[in-house]
XYZ file of C-alpha atoms in Angstrom:
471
model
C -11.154 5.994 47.734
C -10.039 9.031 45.906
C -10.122 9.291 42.155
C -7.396 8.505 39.740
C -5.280 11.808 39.509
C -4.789 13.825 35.988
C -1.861 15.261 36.844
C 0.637 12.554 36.642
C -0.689 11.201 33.278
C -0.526 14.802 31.818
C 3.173 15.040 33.138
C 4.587 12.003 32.065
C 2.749 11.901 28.872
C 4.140 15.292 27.842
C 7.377 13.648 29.234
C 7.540 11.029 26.537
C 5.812 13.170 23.815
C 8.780 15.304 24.469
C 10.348 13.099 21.957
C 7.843 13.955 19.412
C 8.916 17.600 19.669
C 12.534 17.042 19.111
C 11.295 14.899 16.089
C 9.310 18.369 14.987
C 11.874 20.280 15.484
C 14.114 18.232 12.826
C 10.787 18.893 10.590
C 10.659 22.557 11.351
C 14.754 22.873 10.695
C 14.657 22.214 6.850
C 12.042 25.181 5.938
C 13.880 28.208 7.353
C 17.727 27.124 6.226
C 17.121 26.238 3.002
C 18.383 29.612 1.507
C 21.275 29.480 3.856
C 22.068 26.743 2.404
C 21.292 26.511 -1.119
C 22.322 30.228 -1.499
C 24.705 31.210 1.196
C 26.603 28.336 1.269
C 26.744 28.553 5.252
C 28.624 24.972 6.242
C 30.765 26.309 3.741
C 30.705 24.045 0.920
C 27.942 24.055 -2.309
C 24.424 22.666 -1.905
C 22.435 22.501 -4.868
C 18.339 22.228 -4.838
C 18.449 18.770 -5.597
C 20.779 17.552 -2.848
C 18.776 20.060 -0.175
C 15.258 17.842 -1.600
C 17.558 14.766 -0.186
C 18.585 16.497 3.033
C 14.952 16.914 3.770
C 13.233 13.956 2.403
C 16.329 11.196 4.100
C 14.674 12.680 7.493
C 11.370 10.533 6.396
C 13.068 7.827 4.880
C 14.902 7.192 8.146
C 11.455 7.217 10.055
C 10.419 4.524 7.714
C 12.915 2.158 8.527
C 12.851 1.751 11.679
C 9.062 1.799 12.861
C 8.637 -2.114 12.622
C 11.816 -2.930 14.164
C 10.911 -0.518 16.981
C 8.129 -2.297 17.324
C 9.451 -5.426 18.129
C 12.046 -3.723 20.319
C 9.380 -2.314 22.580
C 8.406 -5.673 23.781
C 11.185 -7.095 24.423
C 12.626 -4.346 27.061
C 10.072 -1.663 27.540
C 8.917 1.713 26.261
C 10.764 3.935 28.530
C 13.971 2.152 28.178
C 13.543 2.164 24.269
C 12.773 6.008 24.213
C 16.125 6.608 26.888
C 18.175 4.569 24.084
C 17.316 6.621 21.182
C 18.931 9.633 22.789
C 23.181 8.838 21.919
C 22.536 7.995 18.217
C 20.053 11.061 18.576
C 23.088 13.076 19.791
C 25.161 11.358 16.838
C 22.539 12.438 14.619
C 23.079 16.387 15.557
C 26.821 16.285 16.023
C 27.013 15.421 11.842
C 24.999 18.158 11.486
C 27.140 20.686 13.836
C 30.267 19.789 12.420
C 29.168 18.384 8.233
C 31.662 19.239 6.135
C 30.134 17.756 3.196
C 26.539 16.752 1.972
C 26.734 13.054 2.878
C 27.600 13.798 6.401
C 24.476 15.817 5.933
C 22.565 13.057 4.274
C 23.776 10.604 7.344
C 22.617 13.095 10.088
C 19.203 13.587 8.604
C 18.837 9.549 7.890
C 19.888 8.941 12.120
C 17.917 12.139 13.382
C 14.588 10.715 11.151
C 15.365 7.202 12.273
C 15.522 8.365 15.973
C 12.486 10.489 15.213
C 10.205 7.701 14.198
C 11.081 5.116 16.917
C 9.560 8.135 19.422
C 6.634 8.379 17.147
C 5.615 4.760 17.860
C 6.903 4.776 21.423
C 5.786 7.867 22.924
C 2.087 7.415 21.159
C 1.853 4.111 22.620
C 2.962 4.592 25.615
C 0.978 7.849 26.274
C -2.667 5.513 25.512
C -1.152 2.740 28.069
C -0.703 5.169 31.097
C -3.755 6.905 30.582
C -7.435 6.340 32.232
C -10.091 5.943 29.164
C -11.059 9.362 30.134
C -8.192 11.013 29.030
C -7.045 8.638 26.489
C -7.675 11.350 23.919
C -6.011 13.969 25.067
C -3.139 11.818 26.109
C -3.165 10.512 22.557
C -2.972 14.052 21.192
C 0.099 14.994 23.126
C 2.443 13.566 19.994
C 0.943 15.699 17.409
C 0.781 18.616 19.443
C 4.462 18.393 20.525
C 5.168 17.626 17.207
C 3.621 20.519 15.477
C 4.934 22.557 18.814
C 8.348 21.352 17.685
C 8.146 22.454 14.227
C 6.848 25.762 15.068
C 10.228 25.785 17.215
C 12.279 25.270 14.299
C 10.563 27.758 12.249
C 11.233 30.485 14.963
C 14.820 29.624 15.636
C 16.159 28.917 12.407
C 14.081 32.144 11.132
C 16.057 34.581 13.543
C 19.279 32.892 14.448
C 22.435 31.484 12.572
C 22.545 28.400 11.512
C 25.388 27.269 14.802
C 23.340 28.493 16.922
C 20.022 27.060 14.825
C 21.829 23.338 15.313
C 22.893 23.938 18.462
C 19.338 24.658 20.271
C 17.890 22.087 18.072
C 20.960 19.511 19.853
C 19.737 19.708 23.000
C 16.017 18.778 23.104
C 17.072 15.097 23.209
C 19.312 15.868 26.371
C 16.255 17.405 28.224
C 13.882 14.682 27.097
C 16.118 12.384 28.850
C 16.672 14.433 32.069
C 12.996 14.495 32.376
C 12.144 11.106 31.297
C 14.655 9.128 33.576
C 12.130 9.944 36.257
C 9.040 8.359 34.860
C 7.600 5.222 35.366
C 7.114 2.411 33.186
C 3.982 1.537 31.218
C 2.232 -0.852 33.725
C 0.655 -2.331 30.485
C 4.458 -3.482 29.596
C 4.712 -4.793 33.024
C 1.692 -7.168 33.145
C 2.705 -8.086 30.238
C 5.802 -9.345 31.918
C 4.329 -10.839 34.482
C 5.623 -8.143 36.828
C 2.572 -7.724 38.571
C 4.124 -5.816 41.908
C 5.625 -3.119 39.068
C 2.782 -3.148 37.179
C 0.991 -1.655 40.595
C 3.548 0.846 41.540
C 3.378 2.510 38.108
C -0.721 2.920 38.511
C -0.052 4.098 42.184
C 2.680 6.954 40.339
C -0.109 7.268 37.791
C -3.289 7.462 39.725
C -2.015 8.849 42.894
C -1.400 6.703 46.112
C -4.911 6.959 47.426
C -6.291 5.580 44.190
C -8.348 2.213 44.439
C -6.804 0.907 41.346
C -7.906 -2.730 41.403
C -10.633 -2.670 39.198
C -7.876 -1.429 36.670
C -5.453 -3.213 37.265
C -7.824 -6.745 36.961
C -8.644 -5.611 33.283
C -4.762 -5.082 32.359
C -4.032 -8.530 33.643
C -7.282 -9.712 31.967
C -6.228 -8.744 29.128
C -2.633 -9.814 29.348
C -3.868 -12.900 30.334
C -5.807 -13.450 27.825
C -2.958 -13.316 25.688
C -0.865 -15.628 27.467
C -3.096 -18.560 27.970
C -4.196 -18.787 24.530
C -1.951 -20.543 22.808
C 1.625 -19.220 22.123
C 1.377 -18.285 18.058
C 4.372 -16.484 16.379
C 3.727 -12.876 15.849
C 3.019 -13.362 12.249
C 0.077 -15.401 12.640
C -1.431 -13.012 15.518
C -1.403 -10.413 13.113
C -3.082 -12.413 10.158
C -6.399 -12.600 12.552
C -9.494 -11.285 11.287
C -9.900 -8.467 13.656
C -6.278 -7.754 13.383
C -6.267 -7.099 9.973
C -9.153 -5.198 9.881
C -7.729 -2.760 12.585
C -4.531 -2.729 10.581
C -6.310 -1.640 7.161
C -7.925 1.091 9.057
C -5.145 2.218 10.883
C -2.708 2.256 7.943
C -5.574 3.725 5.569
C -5.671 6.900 8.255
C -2.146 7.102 8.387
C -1.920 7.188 4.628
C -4.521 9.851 4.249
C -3.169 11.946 6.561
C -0.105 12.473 4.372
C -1.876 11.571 0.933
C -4.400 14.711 1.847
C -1.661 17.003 0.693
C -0.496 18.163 4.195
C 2.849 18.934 2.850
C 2.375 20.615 -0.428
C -0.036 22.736 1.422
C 2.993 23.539 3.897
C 5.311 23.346 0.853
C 3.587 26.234 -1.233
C 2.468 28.130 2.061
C 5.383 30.784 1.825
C 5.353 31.592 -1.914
C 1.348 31.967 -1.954
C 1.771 34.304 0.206
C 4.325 36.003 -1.405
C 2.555 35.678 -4.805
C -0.473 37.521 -3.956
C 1.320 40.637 -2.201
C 0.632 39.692 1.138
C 2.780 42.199 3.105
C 4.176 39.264 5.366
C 7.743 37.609 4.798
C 7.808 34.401 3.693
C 9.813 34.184 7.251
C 6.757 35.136 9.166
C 4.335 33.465 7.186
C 6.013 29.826 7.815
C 5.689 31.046 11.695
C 2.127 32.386 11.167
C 1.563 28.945 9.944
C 2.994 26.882 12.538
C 1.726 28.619 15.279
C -2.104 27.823 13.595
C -1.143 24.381 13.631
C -0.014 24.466 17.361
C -3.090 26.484 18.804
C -5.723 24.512 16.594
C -3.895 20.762 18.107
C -4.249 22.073 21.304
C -7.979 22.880 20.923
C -8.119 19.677 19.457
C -6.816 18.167 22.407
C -9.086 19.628 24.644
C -12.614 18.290 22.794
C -11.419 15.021 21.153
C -12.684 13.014 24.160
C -15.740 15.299 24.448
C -16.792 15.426 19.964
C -15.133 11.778 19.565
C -12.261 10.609 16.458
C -14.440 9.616 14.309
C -16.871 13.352 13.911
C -13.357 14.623 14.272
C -12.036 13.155 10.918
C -15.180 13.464 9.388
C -15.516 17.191 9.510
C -11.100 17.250 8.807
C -12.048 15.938 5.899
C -14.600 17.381 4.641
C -13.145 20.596 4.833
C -9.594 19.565 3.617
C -11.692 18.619 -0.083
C -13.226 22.269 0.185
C -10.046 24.006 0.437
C -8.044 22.111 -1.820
C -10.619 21.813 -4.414
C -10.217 26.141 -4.160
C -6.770 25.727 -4.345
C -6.606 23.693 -7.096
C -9.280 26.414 -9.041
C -7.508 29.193 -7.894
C -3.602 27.739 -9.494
C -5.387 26.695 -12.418
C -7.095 29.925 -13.238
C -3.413 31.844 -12.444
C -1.732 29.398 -14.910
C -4.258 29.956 -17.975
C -4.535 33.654 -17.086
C -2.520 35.467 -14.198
C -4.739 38.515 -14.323
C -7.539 36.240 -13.714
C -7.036 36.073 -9.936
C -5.344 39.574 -8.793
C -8.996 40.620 -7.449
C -9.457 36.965 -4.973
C -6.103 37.528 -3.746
C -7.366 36.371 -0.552
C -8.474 32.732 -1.683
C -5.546 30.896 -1.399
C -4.149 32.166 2.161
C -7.991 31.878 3.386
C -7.567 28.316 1.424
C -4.410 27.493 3.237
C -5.299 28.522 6.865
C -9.119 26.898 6.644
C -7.126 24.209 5.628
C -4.674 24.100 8.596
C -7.166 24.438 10.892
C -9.374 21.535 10.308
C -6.395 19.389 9.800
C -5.158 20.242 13.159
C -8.447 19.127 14.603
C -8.875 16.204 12.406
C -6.172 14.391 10.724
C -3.176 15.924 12.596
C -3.731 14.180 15.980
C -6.476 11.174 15.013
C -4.836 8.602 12.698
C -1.697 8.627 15.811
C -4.455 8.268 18.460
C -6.631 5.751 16.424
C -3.667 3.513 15.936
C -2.455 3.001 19.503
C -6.164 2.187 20.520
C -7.453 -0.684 17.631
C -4.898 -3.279 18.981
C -4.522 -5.542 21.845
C -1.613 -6.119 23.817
C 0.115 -9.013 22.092
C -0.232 -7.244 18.623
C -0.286 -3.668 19.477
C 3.231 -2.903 19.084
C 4.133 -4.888 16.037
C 0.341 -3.504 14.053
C 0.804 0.271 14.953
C 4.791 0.036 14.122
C 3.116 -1.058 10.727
C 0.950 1.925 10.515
C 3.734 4.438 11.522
C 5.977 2.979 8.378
C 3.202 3.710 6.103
C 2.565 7.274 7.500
C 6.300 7.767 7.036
C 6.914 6.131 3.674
C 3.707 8.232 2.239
C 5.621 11.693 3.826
C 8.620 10.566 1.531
C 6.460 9.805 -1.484
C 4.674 12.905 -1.525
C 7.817 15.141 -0.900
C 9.518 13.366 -3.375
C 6.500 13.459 -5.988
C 4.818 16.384 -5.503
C 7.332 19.081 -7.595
C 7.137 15.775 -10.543
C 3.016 16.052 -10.358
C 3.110 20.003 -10.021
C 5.904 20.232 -13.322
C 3.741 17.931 -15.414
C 0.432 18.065 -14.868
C 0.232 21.469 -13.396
C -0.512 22.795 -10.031
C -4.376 23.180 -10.206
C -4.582 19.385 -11.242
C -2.439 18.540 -8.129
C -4.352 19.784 -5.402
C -7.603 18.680 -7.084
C -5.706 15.102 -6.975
C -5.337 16.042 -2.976
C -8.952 16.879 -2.828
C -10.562 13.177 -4.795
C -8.136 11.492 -1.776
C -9.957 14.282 0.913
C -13.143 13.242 -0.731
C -12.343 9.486 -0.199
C -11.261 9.945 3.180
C -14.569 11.261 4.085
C -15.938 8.244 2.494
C -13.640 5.639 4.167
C -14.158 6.974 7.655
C -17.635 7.063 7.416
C -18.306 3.367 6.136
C -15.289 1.578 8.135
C -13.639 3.447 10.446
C -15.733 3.310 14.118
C -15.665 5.391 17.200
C -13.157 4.380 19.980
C -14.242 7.456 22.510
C -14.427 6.262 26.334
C -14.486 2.300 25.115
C -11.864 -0.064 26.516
C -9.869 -2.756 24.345
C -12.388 -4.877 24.444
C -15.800 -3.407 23.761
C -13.178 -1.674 20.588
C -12.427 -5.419 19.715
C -16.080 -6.986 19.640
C -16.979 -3.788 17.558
C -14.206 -4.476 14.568
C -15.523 -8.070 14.886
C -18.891 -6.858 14.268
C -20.370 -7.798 17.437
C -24.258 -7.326 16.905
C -24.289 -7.191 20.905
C -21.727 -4.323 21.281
C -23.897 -2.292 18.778
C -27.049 -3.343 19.936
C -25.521 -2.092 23.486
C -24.576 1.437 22.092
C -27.654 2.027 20.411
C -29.559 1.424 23.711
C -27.422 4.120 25.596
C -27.420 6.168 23.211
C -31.916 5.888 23.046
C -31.577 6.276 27.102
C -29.577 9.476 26.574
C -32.061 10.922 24.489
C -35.151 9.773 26.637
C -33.109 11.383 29.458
């Protein structure tokens, strides 16, 4: 029998990552039409600094909200159906911002577009690890971030060098060609054994695997698993996720998801444009912001291409570990400008060498692995309900820090920030390394027996890993 096809799982999990993208592009849309309007005035009413801080942060505030009940929503009729749903009060979203005619209509659009944004963040990650061989789980898994960052680099570039119509209007459609493409895909046959729909669970791994594929042997572990779920006895939700196991996965997947953001992602995006600007760089802060996003993008893709080769857990390490390096410069390099400004006009180059090292190794590291890490620690009967919990702390950390980063910067200065950013980098490397394990090539059940500590499972690893080296 011939072997399980790529192409299909690459095509359908761009499909639903699609919906990542559209959720970047929201993210990329604040940066570039902020002077337009804070400045300009271009719906044509006043928008001060402090109401544009709302317009931007509401978009994270509506992820937050609606992550668990997504969750719960996912069960009950499917992950493709959820994701097709999102799409009119996606479209209601971007019609308040088309036609606003004052702030709150432009709070309300970026509270619906955020809220529509984070329901594809736990359904498109989810469903992207269910369709996919554990071969290329992890690049699968990486599709969200890298359509996400993709998206935001899309936002940068249109709302850089068109009007702010036009800006709106390109950013409108994505959700319109997310569903025209993802009407055609299948179903997650996880969803469908877990239905009992065992004839649809098959036709989805024929779509998946291609027709010629033998996919019994895959197809017995789903419904294992399923199974396993449904004979034990029935438990409320609640109590499934108080087991041991489950709550260990859930600290470590809402620890990663907290770091991520806590790691200073944003201010480092935040102060990207006037760095550069500070220290003479003969860039715009226009092209800069691109320059930026279009690191981001090329370094997610490379990580995509070796995170099932280096593994998530050497991937976070080395984010890490050189996220605390570069902020730690950062936070010398502010501090040294703020006591004495002529202290720093000969290292010029520190903080946009700072800013890009930093980029980089969060693309490779934290970008894609806290999303991929969280849709692989679960089982079936939990999964959707524990990583719905991660994604609201990922998105209620992207609030806190855009909301409390210009209070830290204002009053204890900027230096002290970012080496705040750099203790939690420092941590991070810490955590990972003590508690968080390596899911590469292992299925849901050799990653269960090793969060229950199964001597056997690492007693199993540590022989294959001795017969590698003898070999």
């Amino acid at each position: 029998m011939a072997q399980p096809k790529v192409l299909p799982q690459y095509i359908a999990g761009l499909s639903a990552a699609f919906g990542a993208f559209c959720m970047g592009a929201s993210m990329g849309w604040s940066s570039p039409v902020e002077k337009l309007l804070t400045e300009k005035n271009a719906y044509g009413f006043p928008i001060s600094g402090d109401q544009f801080g709302w317009i931007s942060s509401l978009l994270t505030l509506g992820a937050t909200v609606v992550c668990i009940p997504v969750g719960f929503v996912i069960d009950m009729i499917g992950r493709r159906p959820t994701m097709l749903a999102l799409i009119p009060p996606y479209m209601v979203g971007w019609f308040l911002m088309l036609f606003a005619n004052s702030v709150i209509m432009l709070y309300f659009g970026r509270f619906i577009l955020g809220f529509c944004g984070g329901a594809f963040c736990v359904c498109a990650s989810m469903y992207s690890t269910e369709i996919s061989t554990v071969s290329t789980r992890g690049t699968l898994g990486s599709f969200f971030q890298l359509n996400t960052v993709s998206g935001m680099l899309y936002g940068y570039i249109i709302g850089g060098y068109c009007s702010l119509l036009t800006t709106n209007i390109l950013c409108a459609i994505l959700p319109l060609i997310f569903a025209a493409v993802h009407y055609f895909m299948p179903e997650s046959p996880v969803y469908f054994a877990m239905k009992g729909r065992e004839d649809d669970a098959i036709k989805s791994l024929l779509w998946l695997r291609g027709a010629d594929c033998d996919i019994r042997n895959e197809l017995n572990e789903i419904l294992e698993e399923t199974n396993k779920s449904t004979d034990e006895p029935k438990v409320s939700i609640w109590v499934a996720l108080r087991r041991p196991i489950t709550l260990k996965g859930i600290s470590i997947a809402v620890m990663l998801q907290t770091l991520q953001q806590w790691t200073g992602i944003n201010a480092i995006m935040f102060y990207s444009t006037s760095i550069f600007e500070d220290v003479g760089a003969s860039l715009t802060g226009r092209v800069c912001t691109i320059l930026i996003g279009a690191t981001q993008v090329i370094m997610t893709l490379v990580a995509a291409m070796i995170i099932d080769k280096a593994g998530r857990r050497m991937l976070l390490l080395i984010s890490a570990f050189f996220m605390a390096i570069t902020t730690c410069l950062m936070g010398v390099y502010f501090q040294m400008r703020d006591n004495d400004p002529s202290s720093v006009t000969s290292i010029g180059w520190l903080p946009i060498t700072s800013i890009l090292v930093f980029i980089v190794f969060f693309s490779i590291g934290f970008g894609p692995g806290p999303w991929l890490v969280m849709a692989e620690l679960f089982t079936e009967d939990v999964k959707s309900v524990a990583g719905s919990i991660a994604g609201t702390s990922n998105w209620f950390s992207a609030f806190l820090v855009t909301k409390l980063f210009p209070v830290l910067k204002d009053s204890i200065g900027s230096g002290p920030t970012f080496w705040i950013f750099c203790g939690i980098a420092v941590f991070g490397f810490v955590y990972i390394l003590i508690f968080v394990p390596e899911t590469k090539g292992k299925t849901i059940n050799e990653i269960q027996l090793i969060l229950s500590g199964s001597k056997k499972t690492i007693d199993s690893e540590t022989n294959n890993d001795s017969q590698k080296i003898k070999n």
